[in-house]
XYZ file of C-alpha atoms in Angstrom:
338
model
C 15.203 13.888 15.415
C 17.679 15.881 17.503
C 20.003 18.424 15.870
C 23.624 17.669 16.697
C 25.272 20.859 15.389
C 27.925 21.943 17.899
C 26.793 24.714 20.203
C 29.678 26.950 19.178
C 28.352 27.031 15.618
C 24.643 27.541 16.342
C 22.719 29.824 18.658
C 20.309 27.132 19.821
C 18.010 29.552 21.619
C 17.621 31.694 18.499
C 17.118 28.628 16.315
C 14.440 27.312 18.679
C 12.599 30.628 18.490
C 12.806 30.602 14.681
C 11.379 27.094 14.535
C 8.508 28.081 16.839
C 7.661 30.985 14.525
C 7.811 28.696 11.501
C 5.471 26.248 13.243
C 2.948 29.067 13.483
C 3.146 29.599 9.722
C 2.877 25.901 8.884
C 0.482 24.298 11.389
C 0.474 21.024 9.464
C 4.202 20.680 10.226
C 4.016 22.018 13.790
C 4.772 18.672 15.413
C 8.055 18.176 13.551
C 9.116 21.802 13.878
C 8.339 22.059 17.602
C 10.180 18.825 18.335
C 13.237 20.276 16.608
C 12.797 23.485 18.601
C 12.650 21.477 21.836
C 15.845 19.653 20.857
C 17.610 23.002 20.349
C 16.382 24.151 23.755
C 17.819 21.007 25.320
C 21.143 21.695 23.614
C 21.067 25.278 24.871
C 20.658 23.965 28.428
C 17.118 25.269 28.856
C 15.526 21.909 29.601
C 12.475 23.360 31.420
C 11.613 25.347 28.268
C 11.946 22.141 26.228
C 9.514 20.416 28.586
C 7.082 23.294 28.072
C 7.169 22.633 24.321
C 6.609 18.904 24.836
C 3.638 19.711 27.090
C 2.298 22.109 24.493
C 2.326 19.338 21.917
C 0.820 16.777 24.281
C -2.024 19.124 25.172
C -3.248 18.539 21.612
C -2.429 14.826 21.572
C -5.464 13.946 19.432
C -3.868 15.758 16.530
C -0.343 14.377 16.923
C 1.168 11.945 14.453
C 3.253 10.305 17.173
C 2.270 11.183 20.767
C 4.357 8.285 22.126
C 7.473 9.852 20.598
C 6.734 13.194 22.257
C 6.200 11.499 25.629
C 9.446 9.566 25.248
C 11.408 12.735 24.463
C 9.794 14.475 27.418
C 10.765 11.615 29.740
C 14.358 11.623 28.543
C 14.573 15.394 28.998
C 12.956 15.369 32.454
C 15.393 12.800 33.791
C 18.322 14.977 32.692
C 17.334 17.816 35.030
C 16.280 16.004 38.127
C 12.722 14.799 37.508
C 13.533 11.104 37.672
C 10.255 9.929 39.223
C 8.134 11.605 36.554
C 10.431 10.329 33.814
C 10.173 6.761 35.107
C 6.378 7.007 35.223
C 6.248 8.148 31.587
C 8.651 5.401 30.519
C 6.529 2.768 32.245
C 3.453 4.180 30.515
C 5.124 3.893 27.126
C 6.119 0.295 27.805
C 2.552 -0.497 28.876
C 0.908 1.068 25.816
C 3.460 -0.672 23.536
C 3.601 1.765 20.569
C 4.166 0.243 17.150
C 6.770 2.858 16.222
C 10.345 1.925 17.217
C 11.507 5.498 17.913
C 9.840 5.918 21.364
C 11.215 2.547 22.443
C 14.758 3.527 21.444
C 14.554 6.848 23.278
C 13.274 5.433 26.579
C 15.679 2.480 26.452
C 18.602 4.831 25.834
C 17.420 7.057 28.687
C 17.563 4.041 30.998
C 20.973 3.102 29.609
C 22.309 6.634 30.105
C 21.442 6.400 33.795
C 23.110 3.003 34.243
C 19.835 1.078 34.268
C 21.372 -1.483 31.927
C 19.142 -4.442 32.785
C 15.997 -2.324 32.401
C 17.347 -0.926 29.125
C 18.037 -4.439 27.795
C 14.544 -5.541 28.799
C 12.999 -2.536 27.067
C 14.960 -3.077 23.852
C 13.930 -6.749 23.895
C 10.243 -5.940 24.507
C 10.305 -3.640 21.488
C 12.046 -6.223 19.326
C 9.496 -8.874 20.341
C 6.669 -6.505 19.429
C 7.963 -5.027 16.190
C 10.096 -7.655 14.486
C 8.453 -10.371 12.433
C 10.356 -13.693 12.370
C 11.733 -14.663 8.950
C 11.178 -11.132 7.587
C 13.901 -8.566 6.978
C 13.803 -5.941 9.771
C 12.666 -2.507 8.490
C 15.362 0.165 8.611
C 13.516 2.001 11.390
C 14.001 -0.996 13.697
C 17.771 -1.244 13.213
C 18.526 1.123 16.149
C 16.545 -1.255 18.375
C 18.783 -4.137 17.436
C 21.962 -2.063 17.706
C 20.948 -0.664 21.098
C 20.003 -4.109 22.372
C 23.373 -5.462 21.175
C 25.213 -2.626 22.919
C 23.488 -3.024 26.276
C 23.785 -6.800 26.279
C 27.511 -6.418 25.487
C 27.855 -4.076 28.459
C 26.116 -6.666 30.641
C 28.456 -9.394 29.421
C 25.645 -11.515 27.995
C 26.370 -14.067 25.249
C 25.216 -13.401 21.698
C 21.764 -14.604 20.753
C 20.031 -14.727 17.374
C 19.076 -11.043 17.474
C 22.625 -9.985 18.290
C 23.761 -11.967 15.259
C 21.088 -10.228 13.183
C 22.363 -6.844 14.391
C 25.884 -7.825 13.332
C 24.565 -8.762 9.898
C 22.736 -5.454 9.430
C 25.667 -3.323 10.614
C 27.803 -2.105 7.687
C 30.464 0.052 9.369
C 34.112 -1.035 8.937
C 34.226 -1.377 12.734
C 32.210 -4.343 13.993
C 29.488 -3.941 16.603
C 31.460 -6.083 19.025
C 34.311 -3.596 18.822
C 32.087 -0.525 18.993
C 30.249 -1.910 22.014
C 33.272 -3.332 23.827
C 33.254 -1.991 27.429
C 37.051 -2.156 27.470
C 37.239 0.532 24.804
C 36.696 3.226 27.378
C 39.595 1.897 29.408
C 41.953 2.079 26.432
C 41.375 5.833 26.221
C 43.193 6.165 29.547
C 46.029 3.845 28.549
C 49.685 4.877 28.566
C 50.364 2.502 25.676
C 50.645 4.486 22.395
C 49.633 1.438 20.334
C 46.401 1.014 22.296
C 45.606 4.705 22.000
C 46.293 4.690 18.250
C 44.054 1.657 17.760
C 41.221 3.329 19.644
C 41.646 6.553 17.661
C 41.377 4.529 14.431
C 38.196 2.876 15.642
C 36.700 6.215 16.677
C 37.566 7.740 13.292
C 35.819 4.885 11.508
C 32.780 5.285 13.742
C 32.697 9.047 13.186
C 33.022 8.514 9.454
C 29.949 6.299 9.475
C 27.983 8.938 11.387
C 29.119 11.687 9.027
C 28.100 9.617 6.024
C 24.637 9.152 7.499
C 24.293 12.825 8.379
C 25.473 13.970 4.966
C 22.854 11.980 3.077
C 20.921 14.386 0.883
C 17.243 14.874 1.314
C 15.353 12.182 -0.579
C 14.639 12.740 -4.226
C 10.958 13.040 -3.480
C 7.950 12.636 -5.746
C 4.732 14.392 -4.788
C 1.696 12.238 -4.026
C -1.859 13.576 -3.752
C -4.416 11.283 -2.064
C -7.678 11.119 -4.021
C -9.641 13.600 -1.816
C -6.765 16.100 -1.835
C -6.300 15.860 -5.604
C -10.012 16.379 -6.129
C -9.928 19.472 -3.920
C -6.775 20.746 -5.641
C -8.245 20.451 -9.136
C -11.546 21.938 -8.030
C -9.747 25.006 -6.693
C -7.140 25.221 -9.479
C -8.542 23.602 -12.670
C -5.524 24.582 -14.757
C -3.501 21.935 -12.907
C -5.634 19.207 -14.486
C -3.066 19.057 -17.298
C -0.597 17.812 -14.674
C -3.056 15.311 -13.214
C -5.464 13.878 -15.834
C -6.792 11.361 -13.288
C -5.924 10.019 -9.868
C -5.141 6.541 -11.213
C -2.771 8.021 -13.793
C -1.203 10.187 -11.102
C -0.408 7.089 -9.013
C 0.938 5.205 -12.007
C 3.177 8.154 -12.916
C 4.625 8.257 -9.398
C 5.573 4.590 -9.505
C 7.007 4.736 -13.028
C 9.003 7.903 -12.252
C 10.546 6.330 -9.159
C 11.442 3.163 -11.034
C 13.131 5.183 -13.770
C 15.105 7.154 -11.191
C 16.128 3.957 -9.432
C 17.175 2.310 -12.703
C 19.352 5.339 -13.494
C 21.232 4.884 -10.220
C 19.521 7.592 -8.176
C 19.548 6.621 -4.502
C 17.575 7.770 -1.466
C 14.221 7.998 -3.219
C 11.068 9.006 -1.379
C 7.439 10.038 -1.610
C 5.866 13.062 0.060
C 2.131 13.482 0.509
C 0.630 16.867 -0.212
C -2.389 18.641 1.225
C -4.142 21.613 -0.343
C -3.843 23.940 2.698
C -0.147 23.157 2.996
C 0.388 23.728 -0.727
C -1.474 27.036 -0.620
C 0.601 28.172 2.369
C 3.770 27.220 0.512
C 2.676 29.161 -2.580
C 1.962 32.206 -0.403
C 5.381 31.929 1.233
C 6.955 31.848 -2.241
C 4.920 34.843 -3.382
C 3.376 32.993 -6.302
C 0.087 31.395 -7.335
C -0.802 27.747 -6.610
C -1.744 27.497 -10.303
C 1.953 27.595 -11.294
C 2.896 23.979 -12.127
C 6.603 24.684 -11.607
C 5.784 25.171 -7.916
C 4.825 21.499 -7.483
C 8.365 20.000 -7.485
C 9.552 22.838 -5.235
C 6.747 21.994 -2.803
C 7.795 18.328 -2.875
C 11.415 19.234 -2.145
C 10.371 21.464 0.742
C 8.246 18.715 2.286
C 11.185 16.325 1.995
C 13.478 18.868 3.657
C 11.054 19.025 6.571
C 11.377 15.287 7.063
C 8.024 14.375 5.495
C 9.359 11.900 2.939
C 8.634 8.182 3.153
C 11.297 5.941 1.651
C 10.574 4.170 -1.621
C 10.233 1.292 -2.269
C 8.434 0.104 0.865
C 10.057 -2.784 2.710
C 9.098 -6.395 2.246
C 5.538 -6.993 3.424
C 4.868 -3.268 3.988
C 1.717 -1.510 2.857
C 1.666 0.307 -0.447
C 2.645 3.976 -0.449
C -0.596 4.889 -2.276
C -2.643 4.391 0.888
C -4.629 1.418 -0.332
C -5.145 -1.311 2.217
C -2.848 -3.657 0.290
C 0.731 -4.877 0.545
C 3.019 -2.960 -1.837
C 4.018 -6.154 -3.660
C 0.363 -6.809 -4.464
C -0.415 -3.218 -5.413
C 1.879 -0.739 -7.192
C 4.882 -2.997 -6.628
C 3.524 -5.899 -8.634
C 6.128 -5.612 -11.370
C 9.081 -4.590 -9.211
């Protein structure tokens, strides 16, 4: 969500302004683009301007994909420049409304942690885990930060491992264990006069940084374009020549699934699905200076949507709904033969 490019390599103020302009050109992506702009403003030190962007988004909350996420980011930002009371009120509101997305929970819990509210942070992480994790089911990837954050805070509090801490250990794949990464004594070793202790800590930090770099260097998903039935109908009505690409909606869905399975079988990782809309596609065609009737534009459009963070990972997790939008579990829908 937040860009982490060092300030010496990026003019964050300029980048924020560019993202705001882009949001004006692509209203359907305004939420994502303005959140990135706000993050750049925070990195530039202009936290009041970032709050203005969060307020701008919240003023149109009915149209937001994730208003709880925007409120959480606003709370975290407010606390960093002296508005603690307002930040606490927003955090309490998020806990009360109990969003089903893990990201707002992680942000508010980490805000509490950053201000030494460790017990409150642990309670918040646990509330989210109780709400979002289903016993006996594999935790979705989006919930892993909840478990890692909960593990970290409980380690700082000196609490014994419980079942969820053990689960976090199981999910963690870095060469450095969570117990080591979250050991409060690590910070003391950085001030040690013992060269062996310093060298050991440097090795641990290098391993941790390597894991972060690997995550950050993941390519955008190899994304396949999905048109919901109403959008495909509108697309073909406006541009009939594209019917050769999409003989029917059912065949379109079947092609998506078969294409992704073939890519997976060939060893291609990080697969995803992006959902198109006709207005967005037309805007993209205009930005490329070409006609929406050009079929070669379709994969480019899919790649662009993926680059904007619009891709949903394929295949869906165990027990998750099918990517096609039907009110069915993936394993009982397009995943029946997977």
